[in-house]
mmCIF file of C-alpha atoms in Angstrom:
data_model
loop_
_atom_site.group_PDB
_atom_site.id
_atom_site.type_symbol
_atom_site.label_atom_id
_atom_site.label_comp_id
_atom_site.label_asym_id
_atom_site.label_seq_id
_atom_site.Cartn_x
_atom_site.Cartn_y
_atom_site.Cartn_z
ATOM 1 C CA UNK D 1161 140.698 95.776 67.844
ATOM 2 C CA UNK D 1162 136.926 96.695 68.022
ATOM 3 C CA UNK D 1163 136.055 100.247 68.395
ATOM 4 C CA UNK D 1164 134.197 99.659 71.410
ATOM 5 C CA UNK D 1165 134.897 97.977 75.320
ATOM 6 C CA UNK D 1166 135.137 94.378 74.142
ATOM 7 C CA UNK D 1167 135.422 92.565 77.665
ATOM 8 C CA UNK D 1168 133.228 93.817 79.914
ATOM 9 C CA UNK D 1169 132.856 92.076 83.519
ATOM 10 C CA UNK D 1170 130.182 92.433 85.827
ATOM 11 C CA UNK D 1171 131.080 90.559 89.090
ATOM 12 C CA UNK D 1172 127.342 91.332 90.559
ATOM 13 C CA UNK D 1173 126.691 91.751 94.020
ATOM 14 C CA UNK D 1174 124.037 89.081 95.337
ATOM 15 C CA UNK D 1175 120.745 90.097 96.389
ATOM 16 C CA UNK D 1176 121.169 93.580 94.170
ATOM 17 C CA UNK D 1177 119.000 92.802 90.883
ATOM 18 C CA UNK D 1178 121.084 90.946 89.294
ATOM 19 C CA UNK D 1179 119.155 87.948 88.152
ATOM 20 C CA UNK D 1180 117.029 90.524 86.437
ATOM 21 C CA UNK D 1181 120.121 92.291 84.914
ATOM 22 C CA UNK D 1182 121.426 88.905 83.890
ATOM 23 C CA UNK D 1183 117.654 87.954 82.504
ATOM 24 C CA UNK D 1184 117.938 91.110 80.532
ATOM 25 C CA UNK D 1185 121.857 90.280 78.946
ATOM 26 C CA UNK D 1186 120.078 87.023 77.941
ATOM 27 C CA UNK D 1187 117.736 88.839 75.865
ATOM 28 C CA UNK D 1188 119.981 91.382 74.464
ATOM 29 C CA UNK D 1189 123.079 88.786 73.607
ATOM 30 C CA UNK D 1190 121.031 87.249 71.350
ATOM 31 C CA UNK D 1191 119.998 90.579 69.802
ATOM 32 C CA UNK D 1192 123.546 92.242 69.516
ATOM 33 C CA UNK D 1193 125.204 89.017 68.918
ATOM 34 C CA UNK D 1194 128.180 89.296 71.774
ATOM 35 C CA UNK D 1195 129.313 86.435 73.732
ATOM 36 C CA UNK D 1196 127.247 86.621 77.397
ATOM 37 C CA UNK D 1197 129.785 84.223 79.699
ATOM 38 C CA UNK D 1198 128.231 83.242 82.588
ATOM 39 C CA UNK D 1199 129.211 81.042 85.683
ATOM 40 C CA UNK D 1200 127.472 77.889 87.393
ATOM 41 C CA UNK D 1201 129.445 79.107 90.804
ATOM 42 C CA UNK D 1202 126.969 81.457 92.422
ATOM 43 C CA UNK D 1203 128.772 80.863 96.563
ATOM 44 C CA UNK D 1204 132.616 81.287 95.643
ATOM 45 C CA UNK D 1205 133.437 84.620 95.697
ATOM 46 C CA UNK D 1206 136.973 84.748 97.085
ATOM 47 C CA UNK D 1207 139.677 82.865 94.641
ATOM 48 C CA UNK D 1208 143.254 81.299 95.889
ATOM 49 C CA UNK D 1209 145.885 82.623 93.372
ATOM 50 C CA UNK D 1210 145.693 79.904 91.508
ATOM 51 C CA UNK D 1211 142.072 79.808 90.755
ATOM 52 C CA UNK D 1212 142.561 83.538 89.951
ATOM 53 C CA UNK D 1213 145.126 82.693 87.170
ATOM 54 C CA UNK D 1214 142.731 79.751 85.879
ATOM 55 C CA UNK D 1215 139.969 82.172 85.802
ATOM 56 C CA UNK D 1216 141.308 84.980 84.314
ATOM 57 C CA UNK D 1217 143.127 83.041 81.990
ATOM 58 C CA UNK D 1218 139.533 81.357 80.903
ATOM 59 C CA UNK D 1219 137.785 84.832 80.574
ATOM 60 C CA UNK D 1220 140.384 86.482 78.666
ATOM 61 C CA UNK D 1221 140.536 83.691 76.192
ATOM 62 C CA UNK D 1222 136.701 83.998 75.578
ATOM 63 C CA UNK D 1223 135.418 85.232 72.396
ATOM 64 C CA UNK D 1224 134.828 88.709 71.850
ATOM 65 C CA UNK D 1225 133.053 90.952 72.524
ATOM 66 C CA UNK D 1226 132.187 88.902 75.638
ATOM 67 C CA UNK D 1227 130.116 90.431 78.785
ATOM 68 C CA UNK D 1228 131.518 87.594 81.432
ATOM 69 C CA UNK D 1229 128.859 87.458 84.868
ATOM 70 C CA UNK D 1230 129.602 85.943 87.780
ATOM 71 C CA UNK D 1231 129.714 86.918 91.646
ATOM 72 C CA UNK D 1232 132.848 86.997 92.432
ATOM 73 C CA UNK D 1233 135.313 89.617 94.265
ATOM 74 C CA UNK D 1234 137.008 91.965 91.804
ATOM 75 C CA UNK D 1235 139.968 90.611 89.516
ATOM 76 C CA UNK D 1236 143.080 92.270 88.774
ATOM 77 C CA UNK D 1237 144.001 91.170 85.674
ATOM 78 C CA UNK D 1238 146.983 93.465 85.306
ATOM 79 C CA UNK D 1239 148.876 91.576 88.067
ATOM 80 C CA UNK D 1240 148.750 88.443 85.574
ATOM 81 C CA UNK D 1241 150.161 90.088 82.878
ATOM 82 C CA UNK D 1242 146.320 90.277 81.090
ATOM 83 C CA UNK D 1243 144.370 93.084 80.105
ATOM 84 C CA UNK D 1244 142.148 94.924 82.376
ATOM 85 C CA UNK D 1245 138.280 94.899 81.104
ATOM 86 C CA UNK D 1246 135.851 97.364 81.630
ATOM 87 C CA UNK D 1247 133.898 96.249 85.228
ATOM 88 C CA UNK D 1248 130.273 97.297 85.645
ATOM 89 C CA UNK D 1249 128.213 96.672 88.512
ATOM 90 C CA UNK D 1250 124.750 97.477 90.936
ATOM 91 C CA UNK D 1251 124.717 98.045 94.722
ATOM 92 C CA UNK D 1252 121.750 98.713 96.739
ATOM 93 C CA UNK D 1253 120.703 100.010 100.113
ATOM 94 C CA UNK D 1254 123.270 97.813 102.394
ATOM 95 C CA UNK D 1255 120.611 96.653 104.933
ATOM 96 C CA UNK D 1256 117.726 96.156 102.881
ATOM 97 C CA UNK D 1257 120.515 94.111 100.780
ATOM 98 C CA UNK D 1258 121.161 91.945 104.078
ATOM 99 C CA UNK D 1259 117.085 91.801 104.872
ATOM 100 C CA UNK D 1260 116.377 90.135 101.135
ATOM 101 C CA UNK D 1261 119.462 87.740 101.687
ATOM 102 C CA UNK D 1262 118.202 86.436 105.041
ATOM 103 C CA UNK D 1263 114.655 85.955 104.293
ATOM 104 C CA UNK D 1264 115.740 84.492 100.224
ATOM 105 C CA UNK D 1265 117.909 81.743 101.906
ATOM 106 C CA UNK D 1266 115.432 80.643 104.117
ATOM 107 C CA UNK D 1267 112.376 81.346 101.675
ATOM 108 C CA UNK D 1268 114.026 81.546 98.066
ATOM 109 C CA UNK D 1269 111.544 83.824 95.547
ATOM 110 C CA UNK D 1270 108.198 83.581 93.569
ATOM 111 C CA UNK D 1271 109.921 81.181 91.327
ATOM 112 C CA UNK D 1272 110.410 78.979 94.029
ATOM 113 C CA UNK D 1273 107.346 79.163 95.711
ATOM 114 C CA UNK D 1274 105.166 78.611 92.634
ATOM 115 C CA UNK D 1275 106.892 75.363 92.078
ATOM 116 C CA UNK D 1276 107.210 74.551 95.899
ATOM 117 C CA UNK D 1277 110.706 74.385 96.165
ATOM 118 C CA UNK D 1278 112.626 75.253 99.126
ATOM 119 C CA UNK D 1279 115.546 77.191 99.025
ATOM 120 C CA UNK D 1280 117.760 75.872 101.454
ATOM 121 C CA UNK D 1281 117.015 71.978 101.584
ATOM 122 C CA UNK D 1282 120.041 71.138 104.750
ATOM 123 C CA UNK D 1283 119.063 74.441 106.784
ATOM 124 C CA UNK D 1284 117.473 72.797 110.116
ATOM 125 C CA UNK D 1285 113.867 74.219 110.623
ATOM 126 C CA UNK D 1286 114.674 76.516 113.758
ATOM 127 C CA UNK D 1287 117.138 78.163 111.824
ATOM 128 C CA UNK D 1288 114.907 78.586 108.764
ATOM 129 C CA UNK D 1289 112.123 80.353 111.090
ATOM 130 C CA UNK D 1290 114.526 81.907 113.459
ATOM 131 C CA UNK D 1291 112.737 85.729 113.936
ATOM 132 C CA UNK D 1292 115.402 88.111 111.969
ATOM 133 C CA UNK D 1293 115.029 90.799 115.256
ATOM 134 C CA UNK D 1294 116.494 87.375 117.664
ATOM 135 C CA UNK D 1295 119.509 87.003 115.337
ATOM 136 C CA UNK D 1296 120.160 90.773 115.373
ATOM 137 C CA UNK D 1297 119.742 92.054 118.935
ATOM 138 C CA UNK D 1298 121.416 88.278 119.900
ATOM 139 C CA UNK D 1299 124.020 88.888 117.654
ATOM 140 C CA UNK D 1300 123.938 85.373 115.672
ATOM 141 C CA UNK D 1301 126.877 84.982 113.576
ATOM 142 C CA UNK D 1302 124.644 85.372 110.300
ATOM 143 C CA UNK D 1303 123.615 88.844 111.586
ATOM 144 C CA UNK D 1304 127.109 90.385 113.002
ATOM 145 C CA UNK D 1305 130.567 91.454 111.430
ATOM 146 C CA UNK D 1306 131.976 89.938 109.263
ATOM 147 C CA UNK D 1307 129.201 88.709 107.978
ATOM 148 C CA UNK D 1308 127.182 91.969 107.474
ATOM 149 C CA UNK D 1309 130.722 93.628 105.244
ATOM 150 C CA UNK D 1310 129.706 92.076 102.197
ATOM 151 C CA UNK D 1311 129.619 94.934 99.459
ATOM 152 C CA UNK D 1312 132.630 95.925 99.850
ATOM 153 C CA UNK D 1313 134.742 93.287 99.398
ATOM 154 C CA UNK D 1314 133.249 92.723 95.726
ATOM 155 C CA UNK D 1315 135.172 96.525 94.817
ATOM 156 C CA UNK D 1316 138.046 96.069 96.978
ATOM 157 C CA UNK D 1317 139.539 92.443 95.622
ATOM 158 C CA UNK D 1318 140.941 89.275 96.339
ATOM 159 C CA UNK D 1319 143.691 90.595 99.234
ATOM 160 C CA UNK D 1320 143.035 88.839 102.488
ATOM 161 C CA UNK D 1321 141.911 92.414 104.018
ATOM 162 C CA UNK D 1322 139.452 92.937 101.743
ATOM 163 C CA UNK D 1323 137.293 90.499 103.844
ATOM 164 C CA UNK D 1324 138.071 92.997 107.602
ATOM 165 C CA UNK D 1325 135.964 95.417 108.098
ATOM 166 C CA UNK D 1326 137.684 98.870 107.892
ATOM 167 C CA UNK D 1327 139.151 101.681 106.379
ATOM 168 C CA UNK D 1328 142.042 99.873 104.536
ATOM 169 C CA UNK D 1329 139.321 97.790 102.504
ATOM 170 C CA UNK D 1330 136.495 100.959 102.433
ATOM 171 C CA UNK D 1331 139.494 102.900 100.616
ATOM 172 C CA UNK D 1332 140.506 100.221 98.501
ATOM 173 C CA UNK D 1333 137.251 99.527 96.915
ATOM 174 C CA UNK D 1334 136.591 103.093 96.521
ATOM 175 C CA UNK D 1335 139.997 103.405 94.812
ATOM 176 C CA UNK D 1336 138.852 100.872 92.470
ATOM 177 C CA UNK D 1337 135.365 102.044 91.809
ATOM 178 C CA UNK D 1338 137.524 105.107 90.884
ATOM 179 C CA UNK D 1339 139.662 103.250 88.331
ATOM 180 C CA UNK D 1340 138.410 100.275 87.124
ATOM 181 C CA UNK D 1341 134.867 100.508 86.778
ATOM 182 C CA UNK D 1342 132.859 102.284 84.141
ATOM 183 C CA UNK D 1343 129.631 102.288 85.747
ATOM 184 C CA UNK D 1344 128.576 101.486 89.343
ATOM 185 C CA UNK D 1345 125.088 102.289 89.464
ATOM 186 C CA UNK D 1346 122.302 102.224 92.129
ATOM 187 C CA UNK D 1347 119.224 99.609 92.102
ATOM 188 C CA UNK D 1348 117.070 102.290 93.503
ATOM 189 C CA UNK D 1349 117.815 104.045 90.301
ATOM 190 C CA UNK D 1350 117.653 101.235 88.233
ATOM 191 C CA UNK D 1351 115.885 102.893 84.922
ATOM 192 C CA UNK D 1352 118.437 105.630 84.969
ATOM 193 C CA UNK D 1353 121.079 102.390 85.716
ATOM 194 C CA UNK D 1354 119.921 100.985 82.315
ATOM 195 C CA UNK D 1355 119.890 104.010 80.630
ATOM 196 C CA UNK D 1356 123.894 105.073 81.331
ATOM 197 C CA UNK D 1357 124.494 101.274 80.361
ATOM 198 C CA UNK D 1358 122.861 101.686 76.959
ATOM 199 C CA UNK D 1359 124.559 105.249 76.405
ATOM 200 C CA UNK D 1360 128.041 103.779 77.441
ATOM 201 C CA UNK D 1361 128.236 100.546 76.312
ATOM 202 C CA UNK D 1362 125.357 100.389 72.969
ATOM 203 C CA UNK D 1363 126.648 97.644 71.420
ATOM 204 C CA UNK D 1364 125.826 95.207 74.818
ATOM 205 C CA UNK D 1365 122.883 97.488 76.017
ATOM 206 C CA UNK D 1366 121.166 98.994 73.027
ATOM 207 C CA UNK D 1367 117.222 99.101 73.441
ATOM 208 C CA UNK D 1368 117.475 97.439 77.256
ATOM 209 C CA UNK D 1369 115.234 99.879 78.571
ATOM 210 C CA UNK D 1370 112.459 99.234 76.336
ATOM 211 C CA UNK D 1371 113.112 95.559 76.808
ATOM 212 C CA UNK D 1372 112.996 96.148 80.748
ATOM 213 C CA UNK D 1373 109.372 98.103 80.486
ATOM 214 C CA UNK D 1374 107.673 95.392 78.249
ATOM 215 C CA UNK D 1375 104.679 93.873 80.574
ATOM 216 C CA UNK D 1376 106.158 90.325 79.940
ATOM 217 C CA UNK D 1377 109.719 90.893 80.970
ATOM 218 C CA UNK D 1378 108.067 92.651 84.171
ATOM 219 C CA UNK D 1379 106.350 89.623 84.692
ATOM 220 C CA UNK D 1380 109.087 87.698 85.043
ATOM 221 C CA UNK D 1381 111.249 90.098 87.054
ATOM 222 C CA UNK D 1382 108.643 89.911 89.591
ATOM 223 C CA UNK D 1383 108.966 85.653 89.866
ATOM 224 C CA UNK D 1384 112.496 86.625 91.176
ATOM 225 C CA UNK D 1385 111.030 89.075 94.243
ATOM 226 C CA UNK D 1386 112.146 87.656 97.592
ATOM 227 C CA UNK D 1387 109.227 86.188 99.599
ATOM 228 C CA UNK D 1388 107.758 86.244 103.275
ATOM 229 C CA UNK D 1389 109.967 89.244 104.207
ATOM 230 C CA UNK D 1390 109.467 91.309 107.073
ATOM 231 C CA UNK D 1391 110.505 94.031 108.716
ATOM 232 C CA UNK D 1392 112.704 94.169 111.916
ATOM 233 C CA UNK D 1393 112.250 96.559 114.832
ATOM 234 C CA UNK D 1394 113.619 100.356 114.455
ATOM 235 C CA UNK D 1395 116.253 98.768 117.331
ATOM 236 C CA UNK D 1396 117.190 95.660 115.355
ATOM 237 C CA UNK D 1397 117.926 98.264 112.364
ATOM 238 C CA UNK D 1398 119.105 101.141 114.377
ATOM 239 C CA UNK D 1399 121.829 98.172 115.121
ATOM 240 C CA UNK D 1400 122.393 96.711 112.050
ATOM 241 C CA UNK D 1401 123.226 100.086 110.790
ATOM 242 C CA UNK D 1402 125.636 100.711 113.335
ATOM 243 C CA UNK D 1403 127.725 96.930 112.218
ATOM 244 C CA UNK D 1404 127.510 98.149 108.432
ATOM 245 C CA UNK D 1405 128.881 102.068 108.923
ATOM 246 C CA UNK D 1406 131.699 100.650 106.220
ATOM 247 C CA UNK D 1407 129.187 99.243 103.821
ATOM 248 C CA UNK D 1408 127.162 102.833 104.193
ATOM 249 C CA UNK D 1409 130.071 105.039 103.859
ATOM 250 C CA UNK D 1410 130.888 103.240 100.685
ATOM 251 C CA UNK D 1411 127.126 103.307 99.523
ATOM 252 C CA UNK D 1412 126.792 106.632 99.815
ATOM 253 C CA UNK D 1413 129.594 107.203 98.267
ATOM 254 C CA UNK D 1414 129.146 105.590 94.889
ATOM 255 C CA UNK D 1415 125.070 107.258 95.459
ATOM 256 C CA UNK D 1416 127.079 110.670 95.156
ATOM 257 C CA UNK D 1417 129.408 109.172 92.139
ATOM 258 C CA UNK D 1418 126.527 107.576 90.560
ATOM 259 C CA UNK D 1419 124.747 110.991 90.898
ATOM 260 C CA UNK D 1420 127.663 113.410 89.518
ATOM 261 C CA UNK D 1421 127.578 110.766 86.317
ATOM 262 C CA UNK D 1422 123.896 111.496 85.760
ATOM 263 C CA UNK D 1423 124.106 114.771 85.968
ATOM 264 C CA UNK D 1424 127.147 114.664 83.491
ATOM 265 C CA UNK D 1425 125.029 113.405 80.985
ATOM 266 C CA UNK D 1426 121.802 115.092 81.685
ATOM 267 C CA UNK D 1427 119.603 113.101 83.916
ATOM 268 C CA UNK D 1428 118.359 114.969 87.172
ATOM 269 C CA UNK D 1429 118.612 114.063 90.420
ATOM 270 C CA UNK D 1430 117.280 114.752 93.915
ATOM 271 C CA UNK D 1431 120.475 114.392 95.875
ATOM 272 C CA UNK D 1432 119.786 114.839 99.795
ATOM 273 C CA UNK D 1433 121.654 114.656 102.400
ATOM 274 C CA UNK D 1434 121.962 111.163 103.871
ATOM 275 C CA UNK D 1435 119.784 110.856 106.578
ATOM 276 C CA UNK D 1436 120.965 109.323 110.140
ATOM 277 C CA UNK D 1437 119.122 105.975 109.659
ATOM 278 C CA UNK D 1438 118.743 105.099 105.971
ATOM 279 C CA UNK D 1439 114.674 105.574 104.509
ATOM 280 C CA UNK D 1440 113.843 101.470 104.357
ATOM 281 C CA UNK D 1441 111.356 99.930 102.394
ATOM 282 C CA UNK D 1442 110.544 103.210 100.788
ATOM 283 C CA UNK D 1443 110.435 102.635 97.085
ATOM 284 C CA UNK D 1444 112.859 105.548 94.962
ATOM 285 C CA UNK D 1445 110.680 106.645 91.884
ATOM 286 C CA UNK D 1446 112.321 104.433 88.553
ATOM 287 C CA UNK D 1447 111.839 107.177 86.250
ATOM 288 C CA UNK D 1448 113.926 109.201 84.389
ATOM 289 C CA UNK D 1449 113.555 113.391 84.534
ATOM 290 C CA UNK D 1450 113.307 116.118 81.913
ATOM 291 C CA UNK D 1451 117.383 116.181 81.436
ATOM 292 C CA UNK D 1452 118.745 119.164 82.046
ATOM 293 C CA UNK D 1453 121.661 121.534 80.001
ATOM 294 C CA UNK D 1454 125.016 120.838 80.949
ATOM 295 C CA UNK D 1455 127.342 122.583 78.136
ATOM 296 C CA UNK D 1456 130.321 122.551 80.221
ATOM 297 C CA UNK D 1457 130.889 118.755 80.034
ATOM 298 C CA UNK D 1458 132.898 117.294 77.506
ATOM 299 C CA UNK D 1459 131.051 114.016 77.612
ATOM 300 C CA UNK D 1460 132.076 113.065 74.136
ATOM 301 C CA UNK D 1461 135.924 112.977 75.550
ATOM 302 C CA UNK D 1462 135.009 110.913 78.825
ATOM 303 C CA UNK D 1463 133.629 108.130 76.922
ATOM 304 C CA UNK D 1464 136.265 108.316 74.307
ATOM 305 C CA UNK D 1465 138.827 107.755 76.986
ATOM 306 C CA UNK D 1466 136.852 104.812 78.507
ATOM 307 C CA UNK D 1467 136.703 103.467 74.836
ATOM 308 C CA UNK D 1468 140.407 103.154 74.336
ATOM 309 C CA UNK D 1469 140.915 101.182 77.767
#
C-alpha cells in the first residue's frame, strides 16, 4: 500500500479547462513517474451497467499510482465490490460553460483554426451559423432543459435521474461532492485550483504551478481558447439563467466549499454574495493572496484522513 491516494479519477467536465489540466498531467506523469490513463471516448458520458463493470474493472486493474481522465458521469465503485478512488474535478461559471460549448462545436479552438479544420464536419451550415440569441429566446433543443443540466449529472452518477433536472439530482451530486471527492475546485480560481492539487496530492501535482506559468506552456493553453464567441443579449442570458437555477445552485455551492477549503489552508478569498445574474465575461484575478493565520485548523489531520481512503 503506498502512503499516498494511489487512484485518483478525474471525470472532467467538458468545456471547464480540462484539456489544459490534462496538457499539464502529461507533463507532470512523466516527471513523477505515475501512470496518467486516459480515454479516446470524449461524447459517452452515461454507462449501461455493464459498461460500468467493464470500466471499472479496467481502471482498477491499472497500474499504480494511476491518475485515470476521462468525461464521464461519476462511478461508484463500491457498488461493484471495488475500491473507491479519490475523484478530483473543475467546474466553471454554468452559462459561460454552455456559451464556450456552443460556439467550440460549431467553431472548435485556435488549434483548429490554425490548421483549418472544422470542428463539426456533418453539422449542416444553418445550424453551424444559427445566432446563439435565436436558439435561446426560440428555445431550440440545444439551448433548453435538458440540455442546459449538464454539470450536475457528472457529481450526481450514473442513476437514470441524474440526467432530470431537480432537486433529487442537485442533492445527490452535492452529497457526493461531500463524500467522494477530494477537491472540486473553480476554473475562475484556477492558480489557487493548482495550488490545493499540489498541496493534496504532491506526488501527481508537485511543481504544476510553475509548470502552468512557464511562457511556453501558456502558449499552448491559449491554442485550446474557444473561437468566434460572442455574447448573447442580457434577455437571452437573463433566460438561460433562469433554465440552469439547478446548475447555479450547485455552482455556488461548491464556490462556497471550494472557498471554506482555501481558507482552511491559508489562501484568501473575496467571497460575495452571489449576485442575481451571474458577472459574465468578467475575468476573476488567477493569483494567489498573502495567506492568512488560521491556527485553529487541524489541516495536518484532514489530509491524513483523505490519505488513508
Amino acid at each position: 500500500v503506498l502512503p499516498f491516494p494511489s487512484q485518483v479519477v478525474y471525470n472532467r467536465v467538458g468545456k471547464c479547462g480540462s484539456r489544459t489540466v490534462v496538457l499539464l498531467l502529461r507533463i507532470l506523469s512523466e516527471k513523477h513517474g505515475f501512470n496518467l490513463v486516459t480515454s479516446d471516448i470524449h461524447n459517452k458520458t452515461r454507462l449501461t451497467k455493464n459498461e460500468q463493470m467493464e470500466l471499472i474493472k479496467n481502471i482498477s486493474t491499472a497500474e499504480q499510482p494511476y491518475l485515470f481522465t476521462r468525461h464521464v458521469h461519476f462511478l461508484n465503485f463500491s457498488r461493484f465490490g471495488g475500491d473507491q478512488p479519490v475523484y478530483i474535478n473543475i467546474i466553471r461559471d454554468p452559462v459561460n460553460r454552455f456559451l464556450s460549448n456552443y460556439f467550440f462545436r460549431r467553431f472548435g479552438d485556435w488549434r483548429g483554426e490554425q490548421n483549418h479544420m472544422i470542428r463539426t464536419p456533418n453539422m449542416r451550415q444553418e445550424e453551424r451559423y444559427l445566432d446563439i440569441n435565436v436558439c435561446i429566446l426560440e428555445n431550440y433543443p440545444e439551448c433548453s432543459n435538458p440540455r442546459l443540466f449538464y454539470i450536475i449529472p457528472y457529481f450526481c452518477g450514473q442513476h437514470p435521474r441524474c440526467r432530470e433536472p431537480g432537486e433529487w439530482a442537485l442533492e445527490r451530486a452535492k452529497l457526493n461532492v461531500n463524500e467522494n471527492f477530494l477537491l472540486v475546485g473553480i476554473l475562475e480560481e484556477l492558480e489557487d485550483v493548482l495550488l490545493l492539487l499540489e498541496r493534496f496530492l504532491p506526488h501527481y501535482f508537485k511543481d504544476v504551478l510553475s509548470i502552468y506559468k512557464n511562457p511556453e506552456h501558456r502558449k499552448l493553453g491559449n491554442l485550446t481558447v474557444t473561437v468566434k464567441k460572442t455574447v448573447p443579449s442580457p434577455e437571452a442570458i437573463q433566460i438561460l439563467y433562469q433554465r440552469m437555477r439547478y446548475e447555479y445552485e450547485f455552482y455556488y455551492y461548491v464556490k462556497e466549499q471550494f472557498h471554506l477549503l482555501k481558507r482552511k489552508f491559508g489562501l484568501k478569498s473575496h467571497i460575495r454574495k452571489p449576485s442575481p445574474r451571474p458577472e459574465f465575461f468578467i475575468p476573476s484575478p488567477l493569483e494567489t493572496e498573502e495567506p492568512i493565520n488560521d491556527e485553529e485548523e487541524d489541516d495536518e489531520k484532514w489530509l491524513e484522513d483523505i490519505y488513508k481512503r
